[in-house]
Short mmCIF file of C-alpha atoms in Angstrom, two decimals:
data_model
loop_
_atom_site.label_atom_id
_atom_site.label_comp_id
_atom_site.label_asym_id
_atom_site.label_seq_id
_atom_site.Cartn_x
_atom_site.Cartn_y
_atom_site.Cartn_z
CA MET A 74 0.00 0.00 0.00
CA SER A 75 2.78 2.41 0.82
CA LEU A 76 4.54 1.44 -2.41
CA SER A 77 1.54 2.53 -4.52
CA VAL A 78 1.40 5.88 -2.79
CA CYS A 79 5.07 6.40 -3.46
CA ARG A 80 4.59 5.65 -7.16
CA LEU A 81 1.69 8.08 -7.42
CA GLN A 82 3.67 10.73 -5.74
CA ARG A 83 6.54 10.15 -8.16
CA GLN A 84 4.21 10.50 -11.20
CA GLU A 85 2.99 13.97 -10.16
CA PRO A 86 5.10 16.75 -11.66
CA PRO A 87 6.78 19.06 -9.21
CA LEU A 88 4.86 22.16 -8.34
CA HIS A 89 7.74 24.44 -9.22
CA ALA A 90 7.48 23.35 -12.91
CA HIS A 91 4.23 25.38 -13.31
CA ALA A 92 5.37 28.33 -11.29
CA THR A 93 5.67 31.60 -13.13
CA ALA A 94 7.67 34.54 -12.08
CA PRO A 95 5.50 37.39 -10.73
CA GLY A 96 6.92 39.92 -13.21
CA THR A 97 6.28 37.67 -16.20
CA LEU A 98 2.69 37.03 -15.10
CA GLN A 99 1.99 40.75 -14.74
CA ARG A 100 3.46 41.53 -18.16
CA ALA A 101 1.36 38.79 -19.72
CA PHE A 102 -1.88 40.31 -18.43
CA ALA A 103 -0.83 43.92 -18.90
CA SER A 104 0.13 43.53 -22.61
CA PRO A 105 -2.63 41.76 -24.61
CA PRO A 106 -1.65 40.29 -27.95
CA ARG A 107 -1.87 42.63 -30.96
CA SER A 108 -3.79 40.13 -33.06
CA LEU A 109 -6.24 37.40 -32.31
CA LYS A 110 -6.61 34.83 -35.04
CA VAL A 111 -9.97 33.16 -35.48
CA GLY A 112 -9.97 30.59 -38.23
CA ARG A 113 -8.48 32.20 -41.31
CA HIS A 114 -9.19 35.77 -40.28
CA ALA A 115 -7.24 37.95 -37.90
CA ALA A 116 -8.55 40.87 -35.88
CA THR A 117 -5.71 43.35 -35.42
CA THR A 118 -5.79 46.18 -32.96
CA ARG A 119 -5.37 49.56 -34.67
CA LYS A 120 -2.74 51.88 -33.33
CA PRO A 121 -4.00 55.26 -32.11
CA GLY A 122 -3.44 58.04 -34.62
CA HIS A 123 -3.58 55.70 -37.63
CA SER A 124 -7.35 55.59 -38.18
CA ALA A 125 -8.58 55.69 -41.78
CA VAL A 126 -9.83 59.07 -43.01
CA LYS A 127 -13.04 58.94 -45.04
CA PHE A 128 -13.66 61.79 -47.48
CA THR A 129 -17.25 62.96 -47.72
CA LEU A 130 -18.49 65.74 -50.00
CA ASP A 131 -21.28 67.88 -48.61
CA PRO A 132 -24.30 67.50 -50.96
CA GLU A 133 -25.28 71.15 -50.47
CA LEU A 134 -21.77 72.25 -51.46
CA ALA A 135 -21.79 69.94 -54.47
CA PHE A 136 -25.16 71.34 -55.59
CA LEU A 137 -23.86 74.91 -55.32
CA LEU A 138 -20.58 74.06 -57.03
CA SER A 139 -22.30 72.43 -60.00
CA ASN A 140 -24.43 75.54 -60.56
CA LEU A 141 -21.42 77.82 -60.30
CA LEU A 142 -19.57 75.69 -62.85
CA ALA A 143 -22.46 75.73 -65.31
CA THR A 144 -23.26 79.45 -65.16
CA PRO A 145 -20.20 80.73 -67.14
CA PHE A 146 -20.81 78.30 -70.01
CA PHE A 147 -24.48 79.15 -70.34
CA GLY A 148 -23.53 82.82 -70.07
CA LEU A 149 -21.15 82.49 -73.03
CA LEU A 150 -23.77 80.70 -75.12
CA ILE A 151 -26.40 83.35 -74.42
CA LEU A 152 -24.35 86.56 -74.30
CA LYS A 153 -21.39 85.78 -76.58
CA PRO A 154 -22.51 83.17 -79.13
CA GLY A 155 -20.55 84.78 -81.97
CA TRP A 156 -17.28 85.05 -80.04
CA LYS A 157 -14.53 82.83 -81.44
CA ARG A 158 -13.39 81.83 -77.96
CA THR A 159 -16.90 80.55 -77.16
CA TYR A 160 -16.74 78.24 -80.16
CA GLN A 161 -13.31 76.93 -79.14
CA ILE A 162 -14.53 76.14 -75.62
CA MET A 163 -17.70 74.42 -76.80
CA LYS A 164 -15.89 72.44 -79.48
CA ASN A 165 -13.74 70.81 -76.79
CA ASN A 166 -15.47 68.28 -74.54
CA TRP A 167 -13.02 68.73 -71.66
CA PHE A 168 -15.10 71.45 -70.02
CA LEU A 169 -17.64 68.71 -69.17
CA VAL A 170 -15.11 66.65 -67.18
CA PRO A 171 -15.57 68.49 -63.82
CA PHE A 172 -19.28 67.70 -63.91
CA SER A 173 -18.55 64.02 -64.57
CA ILE A 174 -16.09 63.87 -61.65
CA LEU A 175 -18.54 65.62 -59.33
CA TYR A 176 -21.26 63.19 -60.33
CA GLY A 177 -18.96 60.22 -59.74
CA VAL A 178 -18.10 61.37 -56.21
CA LEU A 179 -21.76 61.90 -55.29
CA PHE A 180 -22.77 58.60 -56.85
CA LYS A 181 -20.15 56.77 -54.78
CA GLN A 182 -21.42 58.44 -51.60
CA SER A 183 -25.02 57.50 -52.34
CA TRP A 184 -24.19 53.92 -53.34
CA ARG A 185 -26.12 51.21 -51.52
CA PRO A 186 -25.79 47.42 -51.77
CA ASP A 187 -29.34 47.01 -53.04
CA PHE A 188 -28.96 49.62 -55.80
CA PHE A 189 -29.59 47.28 -58.72
CA GLU A 190 -32.25 45.43 -56.76
CA LYS A 191 -34.19 48.70 -56.37
CA LEU A 192 -33.44 49.99 -59.87
CA LEU A 193 -34.10 46.74 -61.75
CA PRO A 194 -36.34 44.58 -59.57
CA GLY A 195 -36.98 41.06 -60.73
CA SER A 196 -35.91 37.45 -60.56
CA LEU A 197 -34.82 34.85 -63.10
CA ASP A 198 -37.24 32.41 -61.47
CA LYS A 199 -40.26 34.61 -62.17
CA TRP A 200 -40.17 34.97 -65.95
CA ASP A 201 -43.52 33.23 -66.19
CA GLU A 202 -45.09 35.98 -64.06
CA GLY A 203 -44.20 38.76 -66.50
CA VAL A 204 -41.28 40.88 -67.67
CA GLN A 205 -38.51 41.12 -65.09
CA PHE A 206 -35.74 43.64 -64.41
CA VAL A 207 -37.76 46.67 -65.50
CA PRO A 208 -37.23 49.94 -63.59
CA GLN A 209 -40.04 50.82 -61.20
CA LEU A 210 -40.89 54.39 -60.22
CA SER A 211 -41.13 53.46 -56.53
CA GLY A 212 -37.61 52.05 -56.57
CA VAL A 213 -36.19 55.12 -58.33
CA MET A 214 -37.92 57.41 -55.82
CA GLU A 215 -36.38 55.47 -52.95
CA LEU A 216 -32.91 55.62 -54.51
CA LEU A 217 -33.15 59.40 -54.93
CA SER A 218 -34.50 60.08 -51.44
CA GLY A 219 -31.11 60.83 -49.85
CA PRO A 220 -29.19 64.15 -50.03
CA SER A 221 -26.20 62.73 -51.94
CA SER A 222 -28.38 60.84 -54.41
CA SER A 223 -30.55 63.92 -55.02
CA ALA A 224 -27.46 66.06 -55.60
CA SER A 225 -26.04 63.47 -58.00
CA ALA A 226 -29.32 63.45 -59.92
CA TRP A 227 -29.17 67.25 -60.23
CA VAL A 228 -25.59 67.13 -61.53
CA HIS A 229 -26.66 64.41 -63.95
CA LEU A 230 -29.51 66.57 -65.29
CA LEU A 231 -27.35 69.68 -65.41
CA LEU A 232 -24.70 67.89 -67.44
CA ILE A 233 -27.34 66.71 -69.92
CA ASN A 234 -28.75 70.26 -70.17
CA ILE A 235 -25.30 71.67 -70.91
CA PHE A 236 -24.73 69.00 -73.55
CA VAL A 237 -28.07 69.84 -75.20
CA ALA A 238 -27.26 73.56 -75.21
CA ARG A 239 -23.82 72.80 -76.63
CA GLN A 240 -25.29 70.78 -79.49
CA ILE A 241 -27.78 73.56 -80.28
CA TYR A 242 -24.98 76.10 -80.37
CA LEU A 243 -22.58 74.05 -82.50
CA GLU A 244 -25.27 73.17 -85.03
CA THR A 245 -26.28 76.82 -85.40
CA TYR A 246 -22.68 78.05 -85.52
CA GLU A 247 -21.91 75.73 -88.42
CA MET A 248 -25.01 77.15 -90.20
CA SER A 249 -23.48 80.64 -89.87
CA GLY A 250 -26.00 81.61 -87.19
CA ARG A 251 -29.07 81.70 -89.42
CA VAL A 252 -31.28 80.34 -86.61
CA PRO A 253 -31.88 82.32 -83.37
CA ILE A 254 -30.86 80.21 -80.38
CA LYS A 255 -30.75 82.44 -77.31
CA HIS A 256 -34.25 81.55 -76.17
CA SER A 257 -33.58 77.83 -76.72
CA ILE A 258 -30.29 77.99 -74.81
CA LEU A 259 -31.99 79.80 -71.92
CA LEU A 260 -34.72 77.18 -71.88
CA SER A 261 -32.14 74.38 -71.96
CA TRP A 262 -30.48 75.74 -68.83
CA ILE A 263 -33.25 74.33 -66.64
CA PHE A 264 -35.49 72.38 -69.01
CA GLY A 265 -33.10 70.56 -71.34
CA PRO A 266 -35.64 68.57 -73.42
CA LEU A 267 -37.87 71.62 -73.85
CA GLY A 268 -34.89 73.65 -75.00
CA LEU A 269 -34.14 71.01 -77.63
CA LEU A 270 -37.77 71.02 -78.76
CA SER A 271 -37.72 74.83 -78.93
CA HIS A 272 -34.63 74.74 -81.15
CA MET A 273 -36.16 72.16 -83.49
CA ILE A 274 -39.32 74.26 -83.91
CA THR A 275 -37.32 77.47 -84.35
CA LYS A 276 -35.08 75.81 -86.91
CA ALA A 277 -38.07 74.52 -88.89
CA ILE A 278 -39.69 77.97 -88.91
CA ALA A 279 -36.43 79.62 -89.99
CA GLU A 280 -35.93 77.16 -92.84
CA MET A 281 -39.54 77.62 -93.98
CA TRP A 282 -39.10 81.40 -93.89
CA THR A 283 -35.92 81.13 -95.95
CA ARG A 284 -37.55 78.93 -98.57
CA ASN A 285 -40.57 81.26 -98.89
CA LYS A 286 -38.29 84.26 -99.18
CA GLN A 287 -36.27 82.60 -101.93
CA SER A 288 -39.40 81.54 -103.82
CA ILE A 289 -40.77 85.08 -103.74
CA ALA A 290 -37.47 86.51 -104.93
#
């Protein structure tokens, strides 16, 4: 019986093998590991002062900036259509680049994971129920409900209006200015499609007037 007790006592490791120095134990609890791996991913503690900076453009500022950028170009088209410098500016598409960049920044800010789901709702499994992936007005209204998305929509429309006014001007300039365009350019500033319609009607009237005048002569 005493022999068995002696063997059991010999199999137990000495207590001093698990002993840890007090200073080492304190350092172990005072300094947590910088990373904790879970599976294949690692969560790393971020050092103070190294946080990521996220750039955000104020939608109100973007709205104001887009209008300030557009005003000089519309002013040239309305007040100085015969100036050679106006033609050189309008002939070059680079003056439209700032509007495209501004739109891209606002679009990125207003991006949401369900963008295409709201814009083009539908499912491949529901073709028998009707046409799928067709834009719905309710989805578009929801996508444009935020400040950044509304500002991006305005920049989008403003860029199209400038492009329409530019096309009206270039077409008339190449015709030696035989068609009045100031009223159509002014209308295109806010109502792009109506400005285009106004130019088409004005052009048709001017051509009819020219033909009648030639026939009489």
